[in-house]
PDB file of C-alpha atoms in Angstrom:
ATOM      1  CA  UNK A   1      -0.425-282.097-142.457  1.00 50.00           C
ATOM      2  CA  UNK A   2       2.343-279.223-143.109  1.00 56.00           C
ATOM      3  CA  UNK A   3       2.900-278.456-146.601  1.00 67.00           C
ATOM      4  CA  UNK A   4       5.629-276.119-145.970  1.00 72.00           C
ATOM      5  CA  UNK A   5       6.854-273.507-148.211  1.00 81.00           C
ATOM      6  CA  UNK A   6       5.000-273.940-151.451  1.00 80.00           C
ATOM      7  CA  UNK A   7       3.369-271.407-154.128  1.00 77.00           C
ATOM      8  CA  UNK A   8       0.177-271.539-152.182  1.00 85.00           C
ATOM      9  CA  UNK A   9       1.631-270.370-148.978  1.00 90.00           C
ATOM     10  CA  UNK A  10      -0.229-267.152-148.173  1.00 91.00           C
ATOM     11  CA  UNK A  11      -3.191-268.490-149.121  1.00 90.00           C
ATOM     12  CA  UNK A  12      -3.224-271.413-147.218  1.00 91.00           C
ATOM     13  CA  UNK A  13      -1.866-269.802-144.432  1.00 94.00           C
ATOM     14  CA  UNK A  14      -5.432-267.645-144.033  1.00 92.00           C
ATOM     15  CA  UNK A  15      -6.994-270.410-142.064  1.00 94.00           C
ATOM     16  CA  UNK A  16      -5.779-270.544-138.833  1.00 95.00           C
ATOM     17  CA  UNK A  17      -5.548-273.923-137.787  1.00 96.00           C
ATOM     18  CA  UNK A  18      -3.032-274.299-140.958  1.00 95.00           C
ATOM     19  CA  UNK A  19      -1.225-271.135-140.314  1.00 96.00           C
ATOM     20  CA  UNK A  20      -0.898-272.467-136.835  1.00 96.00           C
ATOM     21  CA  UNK A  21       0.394-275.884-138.165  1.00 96.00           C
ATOM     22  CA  UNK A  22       3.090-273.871-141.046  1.00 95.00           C
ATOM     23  CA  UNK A  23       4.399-271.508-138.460  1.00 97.00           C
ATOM     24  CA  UNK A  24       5.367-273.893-136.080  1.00 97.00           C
ATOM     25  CA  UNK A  25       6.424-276.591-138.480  1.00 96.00           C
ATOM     26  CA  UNK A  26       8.897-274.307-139.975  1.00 96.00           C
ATOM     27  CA  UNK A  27       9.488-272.687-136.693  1.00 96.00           C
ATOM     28  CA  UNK A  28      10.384-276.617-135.280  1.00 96.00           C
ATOM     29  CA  UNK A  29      12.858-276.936-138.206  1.00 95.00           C
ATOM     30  CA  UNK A  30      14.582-273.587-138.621  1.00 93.00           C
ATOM     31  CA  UNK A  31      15.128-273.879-134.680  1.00 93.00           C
ATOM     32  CA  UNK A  32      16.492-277.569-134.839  1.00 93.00           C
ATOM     33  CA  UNK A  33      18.765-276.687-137.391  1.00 92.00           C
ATOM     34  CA  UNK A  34      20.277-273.817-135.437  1.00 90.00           C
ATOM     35  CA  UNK A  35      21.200-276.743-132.128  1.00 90.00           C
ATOM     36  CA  UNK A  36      18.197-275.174-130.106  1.00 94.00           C
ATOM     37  CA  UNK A  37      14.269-276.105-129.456  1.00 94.00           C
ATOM     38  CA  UNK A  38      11.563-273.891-128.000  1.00 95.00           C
ATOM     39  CA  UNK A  39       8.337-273.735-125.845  1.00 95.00           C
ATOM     40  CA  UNK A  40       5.205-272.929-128.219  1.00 97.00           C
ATOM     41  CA  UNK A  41       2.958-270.563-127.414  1.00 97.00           C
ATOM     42  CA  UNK A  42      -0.525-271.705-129.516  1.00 96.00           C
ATOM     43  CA  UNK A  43      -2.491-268.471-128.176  1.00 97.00           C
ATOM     44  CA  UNK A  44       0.227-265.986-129.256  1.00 97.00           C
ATOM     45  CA  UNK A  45       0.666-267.792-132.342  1.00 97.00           C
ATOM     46  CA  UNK A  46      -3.453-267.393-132.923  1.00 97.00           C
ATOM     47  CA  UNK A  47      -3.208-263.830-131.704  1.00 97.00           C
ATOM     48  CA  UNK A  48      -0.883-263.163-134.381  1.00 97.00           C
ATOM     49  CA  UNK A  49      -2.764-264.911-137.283  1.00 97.00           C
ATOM     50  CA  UNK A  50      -5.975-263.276-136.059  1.00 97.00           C
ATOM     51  CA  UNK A  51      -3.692-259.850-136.630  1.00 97.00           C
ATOM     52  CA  UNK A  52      -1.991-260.510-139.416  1.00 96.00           C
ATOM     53  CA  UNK A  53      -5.655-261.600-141.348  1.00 95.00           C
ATOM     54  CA  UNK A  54      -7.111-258.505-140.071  1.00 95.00           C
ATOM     55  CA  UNK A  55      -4.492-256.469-141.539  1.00 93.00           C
ATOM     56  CA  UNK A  56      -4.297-258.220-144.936  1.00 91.00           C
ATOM     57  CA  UNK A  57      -8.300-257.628-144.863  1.00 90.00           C
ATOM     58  CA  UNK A  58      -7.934-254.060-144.004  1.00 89.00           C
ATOM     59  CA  UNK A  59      -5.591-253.979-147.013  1.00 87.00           C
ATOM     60  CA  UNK A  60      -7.655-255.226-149.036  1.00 82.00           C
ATOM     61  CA  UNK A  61     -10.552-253.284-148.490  1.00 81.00           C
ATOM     62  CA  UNK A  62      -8.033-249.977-148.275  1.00 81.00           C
ATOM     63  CA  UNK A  63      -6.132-250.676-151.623  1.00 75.00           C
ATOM     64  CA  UNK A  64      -9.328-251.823-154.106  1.00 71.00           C
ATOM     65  CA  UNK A  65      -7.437-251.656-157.241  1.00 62.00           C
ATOM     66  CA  UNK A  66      -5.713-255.065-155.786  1.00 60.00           C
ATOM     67  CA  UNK A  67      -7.131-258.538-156.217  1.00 61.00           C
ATOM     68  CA  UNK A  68      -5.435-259.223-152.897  1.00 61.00           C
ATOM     69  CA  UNK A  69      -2.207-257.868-151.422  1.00 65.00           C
ATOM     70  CA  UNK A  70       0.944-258.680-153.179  1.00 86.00           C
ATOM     71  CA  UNK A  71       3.589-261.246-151.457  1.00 89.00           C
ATOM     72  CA  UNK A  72       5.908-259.085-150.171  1.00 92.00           C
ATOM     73  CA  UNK A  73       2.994-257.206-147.868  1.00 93.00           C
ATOM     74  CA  UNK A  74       1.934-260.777-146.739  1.00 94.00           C
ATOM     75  CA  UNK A  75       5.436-261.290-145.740  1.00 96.00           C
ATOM     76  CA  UNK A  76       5.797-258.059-144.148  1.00 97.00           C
ATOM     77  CA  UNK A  77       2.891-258.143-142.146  1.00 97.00           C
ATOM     78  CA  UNK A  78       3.504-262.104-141.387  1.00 97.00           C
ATOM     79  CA  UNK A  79       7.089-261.176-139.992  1.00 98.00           C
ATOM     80  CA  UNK A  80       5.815-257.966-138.305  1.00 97.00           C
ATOM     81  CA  UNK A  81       2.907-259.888-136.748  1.00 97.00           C
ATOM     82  CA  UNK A  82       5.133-262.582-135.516  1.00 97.00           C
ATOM     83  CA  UNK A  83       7.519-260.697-133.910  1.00 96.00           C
ATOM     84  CA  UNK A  84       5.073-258.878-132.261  1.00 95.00           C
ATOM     85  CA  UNK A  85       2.867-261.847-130.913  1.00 96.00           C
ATOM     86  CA  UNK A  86       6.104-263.945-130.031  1.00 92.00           C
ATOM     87  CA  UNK A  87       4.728-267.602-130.188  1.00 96.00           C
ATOM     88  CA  UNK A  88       7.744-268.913-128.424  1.00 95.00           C
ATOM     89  CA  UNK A  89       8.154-268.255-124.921  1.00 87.00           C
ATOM     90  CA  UNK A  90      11.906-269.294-124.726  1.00 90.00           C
ATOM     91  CA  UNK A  91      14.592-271.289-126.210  1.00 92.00           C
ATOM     92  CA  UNK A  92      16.913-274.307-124.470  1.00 91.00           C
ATOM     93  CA  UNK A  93      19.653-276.892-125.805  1.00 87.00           C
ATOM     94  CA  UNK A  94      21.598-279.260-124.709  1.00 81.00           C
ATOM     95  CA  UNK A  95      24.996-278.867-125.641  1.00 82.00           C
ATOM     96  CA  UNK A  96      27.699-276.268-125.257  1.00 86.00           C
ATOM     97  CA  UNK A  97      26.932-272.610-126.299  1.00 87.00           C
ATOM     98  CA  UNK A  98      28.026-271.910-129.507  1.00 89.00           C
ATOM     99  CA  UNK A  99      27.500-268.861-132.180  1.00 89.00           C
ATOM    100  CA  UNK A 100      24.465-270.067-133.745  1.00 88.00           C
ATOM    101  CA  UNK A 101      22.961-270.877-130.487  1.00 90.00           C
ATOM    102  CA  UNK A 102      24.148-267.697-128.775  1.00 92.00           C
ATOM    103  CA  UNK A 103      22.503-265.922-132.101  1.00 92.00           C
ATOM    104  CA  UNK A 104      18.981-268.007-131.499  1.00 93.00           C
ATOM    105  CA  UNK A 105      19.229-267.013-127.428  1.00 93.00           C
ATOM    106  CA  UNK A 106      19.307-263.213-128.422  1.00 94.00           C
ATOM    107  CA  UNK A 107      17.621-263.015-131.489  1.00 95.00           C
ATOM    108  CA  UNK A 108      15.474-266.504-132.204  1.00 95.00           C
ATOM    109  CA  UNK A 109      12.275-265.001-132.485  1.00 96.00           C
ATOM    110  CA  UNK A 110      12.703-262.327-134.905  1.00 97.00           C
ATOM    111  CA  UNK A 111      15.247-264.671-136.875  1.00 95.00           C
ATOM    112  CA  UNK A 112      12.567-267.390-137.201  1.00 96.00           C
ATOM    113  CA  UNK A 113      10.037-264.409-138.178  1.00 97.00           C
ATOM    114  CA  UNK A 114      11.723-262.749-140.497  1.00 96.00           C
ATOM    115  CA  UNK A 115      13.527-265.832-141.959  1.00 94.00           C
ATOM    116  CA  UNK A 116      10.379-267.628-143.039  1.00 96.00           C
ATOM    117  CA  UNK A 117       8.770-264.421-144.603  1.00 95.00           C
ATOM    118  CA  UNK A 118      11.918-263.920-146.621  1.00 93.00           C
ATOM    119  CA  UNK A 119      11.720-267.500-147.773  1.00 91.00           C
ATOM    120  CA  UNK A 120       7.677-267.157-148.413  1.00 92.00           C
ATOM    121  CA  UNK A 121       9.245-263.775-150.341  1.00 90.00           C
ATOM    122  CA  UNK A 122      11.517-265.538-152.222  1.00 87.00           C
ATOM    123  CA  UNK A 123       9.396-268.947-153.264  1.00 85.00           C
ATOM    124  CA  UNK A 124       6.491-266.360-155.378  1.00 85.00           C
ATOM    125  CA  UNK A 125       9.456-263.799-156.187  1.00 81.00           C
ATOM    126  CA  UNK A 126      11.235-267.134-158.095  1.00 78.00           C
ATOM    127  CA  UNK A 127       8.629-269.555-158.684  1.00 74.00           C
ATOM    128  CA  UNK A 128       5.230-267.812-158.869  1.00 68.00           C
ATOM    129  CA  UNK A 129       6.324-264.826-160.476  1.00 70.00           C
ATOM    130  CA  UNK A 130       7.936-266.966-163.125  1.00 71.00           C
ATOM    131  CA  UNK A 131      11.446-265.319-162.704  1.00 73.00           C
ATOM    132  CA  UNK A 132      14.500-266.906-163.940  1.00 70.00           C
ATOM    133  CA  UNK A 133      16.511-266.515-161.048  1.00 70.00           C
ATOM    134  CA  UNK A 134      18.839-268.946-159.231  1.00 68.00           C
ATOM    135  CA  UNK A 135      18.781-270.368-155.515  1.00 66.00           C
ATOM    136  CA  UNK A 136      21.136-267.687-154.963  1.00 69.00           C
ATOM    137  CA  UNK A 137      19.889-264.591-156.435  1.00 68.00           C
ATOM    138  CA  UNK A 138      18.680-262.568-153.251  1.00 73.00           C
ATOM    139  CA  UNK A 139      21.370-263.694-150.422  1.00 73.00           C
ATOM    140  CA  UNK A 140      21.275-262.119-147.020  1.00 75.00           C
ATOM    141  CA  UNK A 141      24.980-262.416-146.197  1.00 75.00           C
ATOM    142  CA  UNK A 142      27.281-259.900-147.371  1.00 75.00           C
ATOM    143  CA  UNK A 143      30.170-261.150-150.339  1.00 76.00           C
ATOM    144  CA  UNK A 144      32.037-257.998-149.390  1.00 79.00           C
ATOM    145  CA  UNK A 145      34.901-258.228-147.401  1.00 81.00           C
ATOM    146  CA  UNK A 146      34.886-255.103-144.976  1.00 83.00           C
ATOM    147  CA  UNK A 147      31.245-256.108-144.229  1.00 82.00           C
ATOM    148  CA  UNK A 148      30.619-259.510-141.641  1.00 82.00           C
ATOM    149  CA  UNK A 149      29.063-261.838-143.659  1.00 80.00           C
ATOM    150  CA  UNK A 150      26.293-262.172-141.245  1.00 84.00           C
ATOM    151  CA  UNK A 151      25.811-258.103-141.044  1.00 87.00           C
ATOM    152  CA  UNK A 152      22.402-257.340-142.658  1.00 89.00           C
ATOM    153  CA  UNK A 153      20.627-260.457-140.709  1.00 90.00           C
ATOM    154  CA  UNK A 154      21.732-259.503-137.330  1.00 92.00           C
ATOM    155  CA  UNK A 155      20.920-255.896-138.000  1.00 93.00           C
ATOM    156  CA  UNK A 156      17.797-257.231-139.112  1.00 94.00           C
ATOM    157  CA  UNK A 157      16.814-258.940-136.065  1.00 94.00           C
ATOM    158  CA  UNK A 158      18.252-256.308-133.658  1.00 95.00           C
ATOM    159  CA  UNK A 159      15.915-254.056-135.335  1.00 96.00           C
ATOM    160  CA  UNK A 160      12.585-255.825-135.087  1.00 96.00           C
ATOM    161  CA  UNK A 161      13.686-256.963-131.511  1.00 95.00           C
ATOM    162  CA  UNK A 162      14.506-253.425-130.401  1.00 95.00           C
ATOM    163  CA  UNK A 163      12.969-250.838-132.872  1.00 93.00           C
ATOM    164  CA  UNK A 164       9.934-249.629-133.544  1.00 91.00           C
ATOM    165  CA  UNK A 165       9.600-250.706-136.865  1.00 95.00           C
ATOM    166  CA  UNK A 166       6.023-250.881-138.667  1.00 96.00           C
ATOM    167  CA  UNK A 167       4.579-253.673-141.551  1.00 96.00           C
ATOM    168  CA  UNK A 168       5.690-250.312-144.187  1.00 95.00           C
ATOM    169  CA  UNK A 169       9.552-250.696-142.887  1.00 96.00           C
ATOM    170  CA  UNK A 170       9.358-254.383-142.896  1.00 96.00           C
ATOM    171  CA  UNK A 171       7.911-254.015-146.472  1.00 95.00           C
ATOM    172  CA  UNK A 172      10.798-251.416-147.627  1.00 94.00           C
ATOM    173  CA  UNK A 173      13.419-253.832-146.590  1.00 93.00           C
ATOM    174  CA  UNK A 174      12.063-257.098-148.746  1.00 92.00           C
ATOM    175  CA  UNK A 175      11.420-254.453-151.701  1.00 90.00           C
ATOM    176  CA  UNK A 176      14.883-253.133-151.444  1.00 88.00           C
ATOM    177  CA  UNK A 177      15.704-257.096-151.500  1.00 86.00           C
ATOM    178  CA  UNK A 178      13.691-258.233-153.875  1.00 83.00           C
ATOM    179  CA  UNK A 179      12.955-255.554-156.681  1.00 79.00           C
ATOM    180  CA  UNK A 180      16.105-254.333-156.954  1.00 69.00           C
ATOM    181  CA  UNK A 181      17.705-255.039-160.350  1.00 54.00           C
TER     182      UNK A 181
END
């Protein structure tokens, strides 16, 4: 059974049949809220935990002076890793084409990545780091009003989708998020 996000994520998420079961789960949701299902791809989606565990133990064997590698390189090298694997093969819907489902046609699979690592960020940034921060206190949409509210996530996703962009990059960005007073 899916837990979803919770303050055991990461951990949980290191055996693959769960990490399988989480990924798509949110995946499933994130998707249906956005007017648009996909096709799963279990292999990719097991190719990409089998990566993303190998790099977290690589990590952890590089960086000894950590018990285990901090949330935001979990998140990093989740998002990274599933970009890179792409569990879903394609996305359809039913009804007429509109901006969020034009968004999930051209950039679904990086948006569901990075989405769900920024959320994992932001659960232990709020709750398991014991911050007193709001709902609110890390937004991705712009409040200013010569920048499109939807700016740094579609920039985002064009990036991972077209870029080269490393676990380090990914792990700049959710820094310069996150630890910024």
């Amino acid at each position: 059974m899916s837990k979803g996000l919770t303050g055991d994520f990461f951990e949980r998420i290191q055996n693959k049949e769960v990490f399988e079961a989480e990924i798509y789960r949110d995946f499933h949701d994130r998707a249906e809220e956005m007017g648009v299902v996909f096709h799963w791809n279990k292999r990719n989606a097991l190719d990409g935990f089998f990566e993303w565990s190998q790099d977290l133990k690589r990590l952890d064997f590089i960086e000894k002076k950590l018990e285990r590698p901090d949330h935001l390189k979990c998140a990093a090298y989740l998002i990274y890793w599933l970009c890179r694997s792409s569990p879903i093969s394609n996305f359809v819907f039913a009804e007429d084409l509109d901006d969020a489902k034009e968004f999930m046609l051209k950039y679904g699979r990086e948006y569901l990545a990075f989405d769900l690592g920024y959320r994992a960020a932001q659960l232990y940034e709020r709750k398991v780091n014991s911050r007193n921060l709001g709902e609110d206190a890390f937004p991705l949409h712009s409040a200013l009003d010569d920048v499109a509210r939807t700016d740094f996530i579609e920039t985002t996703c064009h990036v991972l989708k077209l870029k080269m962009v490393s676990p380090s990059a990914i792990l700049l960005v959710l820094k310069a998020v996150f630890l910024r007073p």
